[in-house]
Tab-separated table of C-alpha atoms in Angstrom:
chain	number	residue	atom	x	y	z
G	1	MET	CA	-15.160	137.183	163.205
G	2	PRO	CA	-16.661	138.095	166.662
G	3	SER	CA	-19.943	140.013	166.700
G	4	GLU	CA	-20.199	143.601	167.950
G	5	ALA	CA	-21.931	142.361	171.103
G	6	GLU	CA	-19.066	140.009	171.791
G	7	LEU	CA	-16.504	142.857	171.246
G	8	VAL	CA	-18.394	145.090	173.479
G	9	GLN	CA	-18.658	142.507	176.136
G	10	ARG	CA	-14.871	141.804	175.963
G	11	ALA	CA	-14.089	145.514	175.871
G	12	SER	CA	-16.145	146.062	179.047
G	13	GLN	CA	-13.888	143.434	180.691
G	14	ARG	CA	-10.918	145.778	179.884
G	15	ASP	CA	-9.907	143.923	176.729
G	16	ALA	CA	-8.076	146.649	174.779
G	17	ALA	CA	-7.681	144.539	171.580
G	18	ALA	CA	-11.485	144.106	171.456
G	19	PHE	CA	-11.980	147.809	171.966
G	20	GLY	CA	-9.425	148.401	169.169
G	21	GLU	CA	-11.572	146.389	166.778
G	22	LEU	CA	-14.607	148.437	167.751
G	23	TYR	CA	-12.577	151.538	167.090
G	24	SER	CA	-11.728	150.279	163.624
G	25	VAL	CA	-15.380	149.719	162.867
G	26	TYR	CA	-16.574	153.074	164.153
G	27	LEU	CA	-13.594	155.330	163.519
G	28	ASN	CA	-14.711	156.666	160.132
G	29	LYS	CA	-18.328	157.077	161.150
G	30	VAL	CA	-17.617	158.956	164.349
G	31	TYR	CA	-14.960	161.001	162.471
G	32	ARG	CA	-17.478	162.062	159.786
G	33	TYR	CA	-20.178	163.123	162.338
G	34	ILE	CA	-17.658	165.190	164.199
G	35	TYR	CA	-16.163	166.660	160.957
G	36	TYR	CA	-19.519	167.947	159.860
G	37	LYS	CA	-20.024	169.587	163.262
G	38	VAL	CA	-16.621	171.302	163.577
G	39	GLY	CA	-15.601	171.804	159.975
G	40	ASN	CA	-11.858	171.092	160.587
G	41	ALA	CA	-10.097	167.835	159.718
G	42	THR	CA	-7.381	168.073	162.499
G	43	GLU	CA	-9.948	169.024	165.220
G	44	ALA	CA	-12.157	166.143	163.999
G	45	GLU	CA	-9.308	163.624	164.235
G	46	ASP	CA	-8.344	164.770	167.717
G	47	LEU	CA	-12.003	164.823	168.846
G	48	THR	CA	-12.577	161.429	167.542
G	49	GLU	CA	-9.663	159.993	169.468
G	50	GLN	CA	-10.987	161.768	172.572
G	51	VAL	CA	-14.437	160.206	172.112
G	52	PHE	CA	-12.952	156.758	172.000
G	53	LEU	CA	-10.659	157.338	174.955
G	54	GLN	CA	-13.774	158.501	176.820
G	55	ALA	CA	-15.715	155.565	175.594
G	56	TRP	CA	-12.999	153.236	176.889
G	57	GLU	CA	-13.163	154.885	180.304
G	58	ALA	CA	-17.010	154.653	180.444
G	59	ILE	CA	-17.719	151.281	178.756
G	60	ASP	CA	-18.898	149.745	181.969
G	61	ARG	CA	-21.555	152.469	182.280
G	62	TYR	CA	-22.625	151.694	178.742
G	63	ARG	CA	-23.222	148.087	179.615
G	64	GLN	CA	-25.521	149.102	182.376
G	65	GLN	CA	-27.564	151.425	180.144
G	66	GLY	CA	-28.353	148.752	177.568
G	67	ALA	CA	-28.680	151.085	174.550
G	68	PRO	CA	-27.280	150.080	171.166
G	69	PHE	CA	-23.478	150.621	171.130
G	70	ALA	CA	-23.596	152.984	168.137
G	71	ALA	CA	-26.240	155.058	169.893
G	72	TRP	CA	-24.124	155.295	172.958
G	73	LEU	CA	-21.011	156.156	170.974
G	74	PHE	CA	-22.710	158.887	168.877
G	75	ARG	CA	-24.172	160.422	172.021
G	76	LEU	CA	-20.689	160.550	173.432
G	77	ALA	CA	-19.434	162.210	170.172
G	78	HIS	CA	-22.294	164.746	170.358
G	79	ASN	CA	-21.459	165.721	173.876
G	80	ARG	CA	-17.826	166.010	173.099
G	81	VAL	CA	-18.612	168.395	170.226
G	82	ILE	CA	-20.852	170.473	172.439
G	83	ASP	CA	-17.942	170.718	174.970
G	84	TYR	CA	-15.590	171.605	172.175
G	85	HIS	CA	-17.766	174.495	170.967
G	86	ARG	CA	-18.328	175.657	174.573
G	87	THR	CA	-14.606	175.849	175.265
G	88	LEU	CA	-13.662	177.247	171.831
G	89	LYS	CA	-12.264	180.728	172.264
G	90	SER	CA	-11.863	181.645	168.640
G	91	PRO	CA	-14.624	180.277	166.422
G	92	ALA	CA	-12.478	180.778	163.333
G	93	PRO	CA	-11.704	177.429	161.689
G	94	LEU	CA	-8.029	176.528	161.428
G	95	ASP	CA	-8.385	175.208	157.931
G	96	PRO	CA	-8.283	178.257	155.605
G	97	SER	CA	-10.163	176.210	153.105
G	98	LEU	CA	-13.167	176.099	155.448
G	99	GLU	CA	-14.008	179.779	155.900
G	100	ASP	CA	-17.497	180.512	156.998
G	101	ARG	CA	-19.531	181.149	154.023
G	102	ARG	CA	-22.831	180.103	152.631
G	103	PRO	CA	-22.530	178.622	149.108
G	104	GLY	CA	-24.272	180.839	146.576
G	105	PRO	CA	-27.321	179.248	144.792
G	106	GLU	CA	-25.469	179.171	141.367
G	107	GLU	CA	-22.555	177.374	142.977
G	108	VAL	CA	-24.868	174.759	144.454
G	109	VAL	CA	-26.744	174.198	141.184
G	110	ALA	CA	-23.505	174.040	139.326
G	111	ARG	CA	-21.789	171.365	141.364
G	112	ARG	CA	-24.595	170.090	143.518
G	113	LEU	CA	-23.475	169.196	146.989
G	114	ASP	CA	-20.027	168.380	148.246
G	115	ALA	CA	-18.824	167.808	151.727
G	116	GLN	CA	-17.713	171.370	152.292
G	117	ALA	CA	-20.957	172.948	150.969
G	118	LEU	CA	-22.912	170.519	153.169
G	119	GLN	CA	-20.780	171.336	156.159
G	120	GLN	CA	-21.246	175.079	155.681
G	121	ALA	CA	-25.099	174.681	155.200
G	122	ILE	CA	-25.881	172.320	158.053
G	123	LYS	CA	-24.181	174.516	160.681
G	124	HIS	CA	-27.060	176.964	160.148
G	125	LEU	CA	-29.529	174.380	161.285
G	126	SER	CA	-30.641	173.805	164.803
G	127	GLU	CA	-28.656	171.231	166.913
G	128	GLU	CA	-31.417	168.566	166.550
G	129	GLN	CA	-31.816	169.205	162.846
G	130	GLN	CA	-28.061	168.826	162.314
G	131	GLN	CA	-28.131	165.574	164.131
G	132	VAL	CA	-31.009	164.207	162.179
G	133	ILE	CA	-29.585	165.166	158.745
G	134	LEU	CA	-26.131	163.726	159.613
G	135	LEU	CA	-27.376	160.560	161.195
G	136	ARG	CA	-30.177	159.879	158.673
G	137	PHE	CA	-28.562	160.849	155.375
G	138	VAL	CA	-24.753	160.860	155.988
G	139	GLU	CA	-24.680	157.859	158.210
G	140	GLY	CA	-27.698	156.184	156.778
G	141	MET	CA	-29.353	155.311	160.037
G	142	SER	CA	-33.079	154.504	160.370
G	143	HIS	CA	-35.528	156.726	162.179
G	144	ALA	CA	-35.535	154.374	165.119
G	145	GLU	CA	-31.637	154.376	165.342
G	146	VAL	CA	-31.546	158.216	165.184
G	147	GLY	CA	-34.245	158.313	167.867
G	148	ALA	CA	-32.121	156.222	170.129
G	149	ILE	CA	-29.252	158.589	169.831
G	150	ILE	CA	-31.085	161.804	170.175
G	151	GLY	CA	-33.509	160.393	172.858
G	152	LYS	CA	-36.747	160.950	170.853
G	153	GLY	CA	-39.374	158.679	169.436
G	154	GLU	CA	-39.615	157.879	165.744
G	155	GLY	CA	-42.503	160.273	165.166
G	156	ALA	CA	-40.539	163.130	166.549
G	157	VAL	CA	-37.485	162.195	164.338
G	158	ARG	CA	-39.777	162.265	161.268
G	159	SER	CA	-41.017	165.776	162.172
G	160	ILE	CA	-37.436	167.052	162.752
G	161	GLN	CA	-36.374	165.375	159.527
G	162	TYR	CA	-39.112	167.266	157.596
G	163	ARG	CA	-38.303	170.617	159.195
G	164	ALA	CA	-34.564	170.055	158.766
G	165	LEU	CA	-34.899	169.327	155.053
G	166	LEU	CA	-37.094	172.435	154.601
G	167	ALA	CA	-34.548	174.644	156.462
G	168	LEU	CA	-31.644	173.130	154.488
G	169	ARG	CA	-33.490	173.790	151.212
G	170	GLU	CA	-33.940	177.339	152.337
G	171	ILE	CA	-30.201	177.703	153.013
G	172	LEU	CA	-29.107	176.109	149.783
G	173	GLY	CA	-31.470	178.135	147.790
G	174	GLN	CA	-32.635	177.969	144.145
G	175	GLY	CA	-31.259	174.521	143.340
G	176	TYR	CA	-33.849	172.936	145.643
G	177	GLN	CA	-36.888	175.135	145.100
G	178	GLY	CA	-38.797	172.390	143.326
Z	1	MET	CA	-47.582	164.512	162.729
Z	2	SER	CA	-48.796	166.039	159.517
Z	3	ASP	CA	-49.509	164.126	156.241
Z	4	ILE	CA	-46.341	165.565	154.569
Z	5	GLU	CA	-44.079	164.526	157.310
Z	6	LEU	CA	-45.344	160.982	157.253
Z	7	VAL	CA	-45.376	160.691	153.534
Z	8	LEU	CA	-41.895	162.147	153.228
Z	9	ALA	CA	-40.622	159.632	155.855
Z	10	GLU	CA	-42.282	156.655	154.044
Z	11	CYS	CA	-40.989	157.811	150.631
Z	12	LEU	CA	-37.394	158.320	152.008
Z	13	VAL	CA	-37.375	154.801	153.611
Z	14	ALA	CA	-38.861	153.172	150.443
Z	15	ILE	CA	-36.216	154.936	148.281
Z	16	GLU	CA	-33.398	153.980	150.707
Z	17	LYS	CA	-34.461	150.345	150.393
Z	18	GLN	CA	-34.669	150.688	146.666
Z	19	GLN	CA	-38.373	149.759	146.762
Z	20	ASP	CA	-39.419	153.005	145.158
Z	21	THR	CA	-37.958	156.005	143.168
Z	22	ILE	CA	-38.461	159.745	143.587
Z	23	GLU	CA	-40.677	159.797	140.478
Z	24	GLY	CA	-42.740	156.791	141.699
Z	25	CYS	CA	-43.281	158.353	144.997
Z	26	LEU	CA	-44.347	161.700	143.510
Z	27	ALA	CA	-46.770	159.854	141.199
Z	28	ARG	CA	-48.326	158.125	144.142
Z	29	HIS	CA	-48.834	161.374	146.013
Z	30	PRO	CA	-49.792	163.916	143.380
Z	31	ASP	CA	-51.415	166.266	145.843
Z	32	LEU	CA	-48.141	166.517	147.826
Z	33	ALA	CA	-45.757	166.225	144.845
Z	34	GLY	CA	-44.905	170.000	144.637
Z	35	GLU	CA	-43.631	170.054	148.272
Z	36	LEU	CA	-42.244	166.522	148.234
Z	37	ALA	CA	-40.089	166.760	145.115
Z	38	PRO	CA	-37.305	169.290	146.295
Z	39	LEU	CA	-37.066	167.565	149.625
Z	40	LEU	CA	-36.637	164.140	148.192
Z	41	ARG	CA	-34.081	165.401	145.744
Z	42	LEU	CA	-32.228	167.275	148.447
Z	43	ALA	CA	-32.137	164.072	150.645
Z	44	ALA	CA	-30.736	162.101	147.682
Z	45	ASP	CA	-28.064	164.788	147.060
Z	46	VAL	CA	-27.069	164.744	150.750
Z	47	ARG	CA	-26.763	160.858	150.626
Z	48	ALA	CA	-24.687	161.123	147.510
Z	49	VAL	CA	-22.084	163.509	149.025
Z	50	PRO	CA	-18.771	161.611	148.930
Z	51	ALA	CA	-17.812	160.186	152.236
Z	52	VAL	CA	-15.477	162.356	154.284
Z	53	GLN	CA	-12.651	160.273	155.846
Z	54	PRO	CA	-9.815	161.019	158.095
Z	55	SER	CA	-6.336	161.433	156.486
Z	56	PRO	CA	-4.603	158.111	155.521
Z	57	THR	CA	-1.772	158.786	158.108
Z	58	PHE	CA	-4.328	159.147	160.856
Z	59	GLN	CA	-6.274	156.051	159.816
Z	60	GLN	CA	-3.165	153.943	159.620
Z	61	ALA	CA	-1.869	155.048	162.947
Z	62	ALA	CA	-5.285	155.346	164.774
Z	63	VAL	CA	-5.617	151.904	166.238
Z	64	PRO	CA	-2.056	151.367	167.487
Z	65	ARG	CA	-2.089	154.907	168.846
Z	66	LEU	CA	-5.346	154.400	170.785
Z	67	LEU	CA	-4.137	150.987	172.100
Z	68	ASN	CA	-0.889	152.590	173.314
Z	69	LEU	CA	-2.782	155.348	175.043
Z	70	ILE	CA	-5.161	152.836	176.664
Z	71	ARG	CA	-2.280	150.570	177.837
Z	72	ALA	CA	-0.521	153.681	179.258
Z	73	ARG	CA	-3.632	154.664	181.169
Z	74	GLU	CA	-4.261	151.092	182.460
Z	75	ALA	CA	-0.652	150.808	183.568
Z	76	ALA	CA	-0.922	154.216	185.384
Z	77	ARG	CA	-4.153	152.938	186.983
Z	78	VAL	CA	-2.676	149.732	188.417
Z	79	ALA	CA	0.762	151.006	189.252
Z	80	PRO	CA	1.219	152.360	192.810
Z	81	ALA	CA	1.700	156.162	192.969
Z	82	PRO	CA	5.330	156.941	192.958
Z	83	ALA	CA	6.378	158.057	196.493
Z	84	ALA	CA	7.033	161.761	196.629
Z	85	PRO	CA	10.391	162.763	197.933
Z	86	ALA	CA	10.377	163.728	201.579
Z	87	GLY	CA	9.959	167.398	201.469
Z	88	PHE	CA	7.879	170.309	202.476
Z	89	TRP	CA	4.780	168.369	203.280
Z	90	GLN	CA	6.564	165.828	205.521
Z	91	ARG	CA	8.729	168.365	207.197
Z	92	LEU	CA	5.701	170.556	207.946
Z	93	TRP	CA	3.014	167.976	208.949
Z	94	GLY	CA	4.653	164.550	208.549
Z	95	TRP	CA	2.000	163.999	205.875
Z	96	ARG	CA	2.118	163.259	202.103
Z	97	PRO	CA	-0.907	164.372	200.016
Z	98	ASN	CA	-2.230	161.912	197.406
Z	99	ARG	CA	-3.071	163.177	193.995
Z	100	ALA	CA	-6.865	162.673	194.374
Z	101	LEU	CA	-6.868	164.551	197.636
Z	102	LEU	CA	-4.904	167.404	196.158
Z	103	VAL	CA	-7.321	167.734	193.296
Z	104	ARG	CA	-10.181	167.845	195.839
Z	105	VAL	CA	-8.425	170.524	197.867
Z	106	VAL	CA	-7.820	172.592	194.759
Z	107	LEU	CA	-11.452	172.246	193.683
Z	108	ALA	CA	-12.559	173.251	197.146
Z	109	LEU	CA	-10.292	176.341	197.000
Z	110	LEU	CA	-11.642	177.162	193.629
Z	111	ILE	CA	-15.155	176.975	194.846
Z	112	VAL	CA	-14.341	179.200	197.856
Z	113	ALA	CA	-12.654	181.644	195.517
Z	114	LEU	CA	-15.759	181.653	193.223
Z	115	LEU	CA	-18.217	182.034	196.123
Z	116	SER	CA	-16.225	184.919	197.604
Z	117	GLY	CA	-16.184	186.736	194.259
Z	118	GLY	CA	-12.495	186.156	194.018
Z	119	SER	CA	-12.459	184.496	190.649
Z	120	VAL	CA	-11.485	187.576	188.680
Z	121	ALA	CA	-8.839	188.412	191.212
Z	122	THR	CA	-7.516	184.833	190.993
Z	123	ALA	CA	-7.484	184.876	187.178
Z	124	GLN	CA	-5.606	188.120	187.106
Z	125	SER	CA	-3.173	187.292	189.901
Z	126	LEU	CA	0.574	187.570	189.480
Z	127	PRO	CA	3.234	185.154	190.707
Z	128	ASP	CA	3.702	187.197	193.855
Z	129	SER	CA	0.062	187.174	194.748
Z	130	PRO	CA	-1.286	184.776	197.586
Z	131	LEU	CA	-3.968	183.726	194.974
Z	132	TYR	CA	-1.427	182.691	192.386
Z	133	PRO	CA	-1.032	179.075	193.593
Z	134	VAL	CA	-4.806	178.603	193.169
Z	135	LYS	CA	-4.698	179.931	189.655
Z	136	ARG	CA	-1.814	177.548	188.786
Z	137	ALA	CA	-3.447	174.574	190.494
Z	138	ALA	CA	-6.626	175.302	188.536
Z	139	GLU	CA	-4.568	175.171	185.327
Z	140	GLN	CA	-3.005	171.973	186.507
Z	141	VAL	CA	-6.464	170.438	186.963
Z	142	ARG	CA	-7.559	171.650	183.509
Z	143	LEU	CA	-4.382	170.078	182.007
Z	144	ASN	CA	-5.075	166.802	183.782
Z	145	LEU	CA	-8.637	166.704	182.464
Z	146	THR	CA	-7.405	166.675	178.853
Z	147	LEU	CA	-7.585	163.364	177.023
Z	148	THR	CA	-5.099	163.707	174.151
Z	149	GLU	CA	-1.635	165.172	173.684
Z	150	ILE	CA	-2.834	167.600	171.020
Z	151	GLN	CA	-5.410	168.937	173.443
Z	152	ARG	CA	-2.729	169.098	176.085
Z	153	ALA	CA	-0.446	171.061	173.785
Z	154	LYS	CA	-3.263	173.547	172.992
Z	155	ARG	CA	-3.895	174.051	176.723
Z	156	LEU	CA	-0.281	174.739	177.285
Z	157	LEU	CA	-0.404	177.337	174.583
Z	158	ASP	CA	-3.440	178.910	176.455
Z	159	PHE	CA	-1.224	178.959	179.581
Z	160	ALA	CA	1.649	180.590	177.625
Z	161	ASP	CA	-0.757	183.453	176.620
Z	162	GLU	CA	-1.565	183.877	180.260
Z	163	ARG	CA	2.145	183.938	181.217
Z	164	ALA	CA	2.881	186.487	178.607
Z	165	ARG	CA	0.153	188.713	180.100
Z	166	GLU	CA	1.714	188.268	183.466
Z	167	ILE	CA	5.198	189.268	182.146
Z	168	ILE	CA	3.734	192.384	180.731
Z	169	VAL	CA	1.753	193.359	183.816
Z	170	ALA	CA	4.605	192.653	186.217
Z	171	ALA	CA	7.150	194.541	184.066
Z	172	ARG	CA	4.866	197.522	183.870
Z	173	LEU	CA	4.526	197.493	187.612
Z	174	ASN	CA	8.333	197.444	187.796
Z	175	LYS	CA	8.379	193.908	189.411
Z	176	PRO	CA	11.307	192.437	187.402
Z	177	LEU	CA	11.644	189.371	189.688
Z	178	VAL	CA	7.954	188.516	189.271
Z	179	ALA	CA	8.110	189.115	185.528
Z	180	GLU	CA	11.227	186.872	185.431
Z	181	ARG	CA	9.333	184.029	187.095
Z	182	ALA	CA	6.494	184.370	184.661
Z	183	LEU	CA	9.061	184.421	181.799
Z	184	ARG	CA	10.603	181.094	182.893
Z	185	ASP	CA	7.131	179.501	182.987
Z	186	TYR	CA	6.276	181.139	179.569
Z	187	GLU	CA	9.290	179.544	177.945
Z	188	GLY	CA	8.581	176.170	179.708
Z	189	ALA	CA	4.979	176.083	178.458
Z	190	LEU	CA	6.096	176.935	174.882
Z	191	LEU	CA	8.768	174.288	174.862
Z	192	LEU	CA	6.495	171.671	176.315
Z	193	ALA	CA	3.745	172.345	173.908
Z	194	GLY	CA	6.264	172.235	171.030
Z	195	SER	CA	7.684	169.015	172.264
Z	196	LYS	CA	4.203	167.450	172.513
Z	197	LEU	CA	3.350	168.549	168.957
Z	198	SER	CA	6.639	167.122	167.671
Z	199	GLN	CA	5.888	163.822	169.418
Z	200	GLU	CA	2.441	163.664	167.941
Z	201	TRP	CA	3.851	164.439	164.466
Z	202	ALA	CA	6.249	161.493	164.868
Z	203	THR	CA	3.331	159.186	165.545
Z	204	GLY	CA	1.471	160.203	162.367
Z	205	ARG	CA	-0.785	163.100	163.572
Z	206	ASP	CA	-1.101	166.127	161.274
Z	207	VAL	CA	-0.208	168.899	163.738
Z	208	ARG	CA	0.484	171.585	160.942
Z	209	PRO	CA	-2.853	173.443	161.575
Z	210	VAL	CA	-1.925	173.639	165.321
Z	211	MET	CA	1.523	174.886	164.391
Z	212	LYS	CA	0.014	177.542	162.048
Z	213	ALA	CA	-2.278	178.616	164.915
Z	214	LEU	CA	0.780	178.773	167.150
Z	215	LEU	CA	2.476	181.151	164.725
Z	216	VAL	CA	-0.529	183.461	164.879
Z	217	ARG	CA	-0.519	183.353	168.661
Z	218	LEU	CA	3.247	184.055	168.793
Z	219	ASP	CA	2.908	186.962	166.430
Z	220	ARG	CA	0.215	188.360	168.797
Z	221	GLN	CA	2.276	187.847	171.898
Z	222	GLN	CA	5.337	189.451	170.319
Z	223	ALA	CA	3.301	192.465	169.231
Z	224	ALA	CA	1.832	192.795	172.779
Z	225	LEU	CA	5.348	192.565	174.338
Z	226	GLU	CA	6.766	195.127	171.939
Z	227	LYS	CA	3.892	197.479	172.502
Z	228	ALA	CA	4.503	197.252	176.309
Z	229	LEU	CA	8.175	198.081	176.001
Z	230	PRO	CA	7.954	201.928	175.985
Z	231	GLN	CA	5.694	202.001	179.045
Z	232	THR	CA	7.951	199.693	181.026
Z	233	PRO	CA	10.288	201.070	183.686
Z	234	PRO	CA	13.943	200.732	182.634
Z	235	ARG	CA	14.800	198.180	185.350
Z	236	SER	CA	12.078	195.739	184.011
Z	237	LYS	CA	12.843	196.241	180.263
Z	238	ALA	CA	15.368	193.535	180.097
Z	239	VAL	CA	12.806	190.848	181.001
Z	240	LEU	CA	10.458	192.052	178.306
Z	241	ILE	CA	13.302	191.970	175.813
Z	242	GLU	CA	14.187	188.471	176.931
Z	243	ALA	CA	10.485	187.469	176.521
Z	244	ILE	CA	10.469	188.953	172.965
Z	245	VAL	CA	13.618	186.814	172.176
Z	246	VAL	CA	11.940	183.686	173.579
Z	247	THR	CA	8.907	184.391	171.503
Z	248	ARG	CA	10.985	184.933	168.333
Z	249	ARG	CA	12.880	181.648	168.921
Z	250	ALA	CA	9.622	179.737	169.261
Z	251	HIS	CA	8.322	181.441	166.102
Z	252	GLU	CA	11.540	180.432	164.212
Z	253	ARG	CA	11.156	176.784	165.404
Z	254	ALA	CA	7.529	176.662	164.394
Z	255	SER	CA	8.141	178.291	161.028
Z	256	GLU	CA	11.036	175.889	160.331
Z	257	PHE	CA	8.832	173.010	161.110
Z	258	LEU	CA	6.192	174.167	158.677
Z	259	GLN	CA	8.801	174.888	156.016
Z	260	ASN	CA	10.212	171.294	156.391
Z	261	ASN	CA	6.783	169.813	156.443
Z	262	PRO	CA	4.715	171.914	153.921
């Protein structure tokens, strides 16, 4: 089984099969990150594919930057989502099941969190706070890894994490009032 | 960084590594326990949210699809550009433009149009306007910048919206030939978008949400065309009626698709 570094090395030499393996490894992670940002499964699938096509086009530039591959990929995903929101004419989600609403406190207490409630809640956070919540607690990355993606030091990530959890608690209401 | 930020971060890392528990952490920091407890529980709940995943059809088809797209791109990159048939350019200047140069020329024209305050005029131009080729070339550039077929189909639907607007305006101004030209392009954009979506469906992509959105667009276009009918001079009414028929046909095809693939 080749290491990630080997796969990246081969992919940067235009080895499509190696890039396909990297895609298999990161497909679900990148999809999940995008899904929470756009709230629509079909859009998330399309944007995920776009991110990887863009990654294939730009993998030479990644090699020159020397950042961890995951950090580079999530940065591409983040920028793609920003472009998507910028060009979105109608902010209404296509999935009728994902209408914009904040979950009521009783609802949250009753069923705790599910993906839809979390998606609805985090979109009320700032861009940085969303990134930290998703990367830290959904993707399970360390403070350092998150810092590499959002371009901040570990101390700054810890501060954003604290403020993000406070804000999320505020949004989700009673269930998390202590 | 404040104490609470640091303690929260330390507790979260220790809990992640299963070296501590929420209760253990609160017991070690009794002075901060009141503030820490809800945040640690919330973080645990976010971590416990079941993992969201793409649909099984997307997952199965994802890697072969991406590899096909990549190979097609690589092939297009190394293959020499197909020679354009000797035509207008050669006859006029004995010169054939290459694609990259054309894109640059179009961008330069767009910049000039923007700087001269002509962007609104360009956007609202009709097929008989001197600015219309700039508008269509800009659309082509936007289309070329898309990465996936679904994105391309959506963009074509945006262009169909614009063609419908052109049909209405030209018909109201009693320019039936201009409206007719927009109508042909309107139908072409709808057909091409539909064909791209069908192809994507055949490769395992769930295009049903886009089809549903297409139905909403078509309803809106039909309503706008019907609303324009009474104010349109008689000579141009036939084009509007044909546009309504084209819209209904596209609506039927999209509805049929959704009925067959609920």
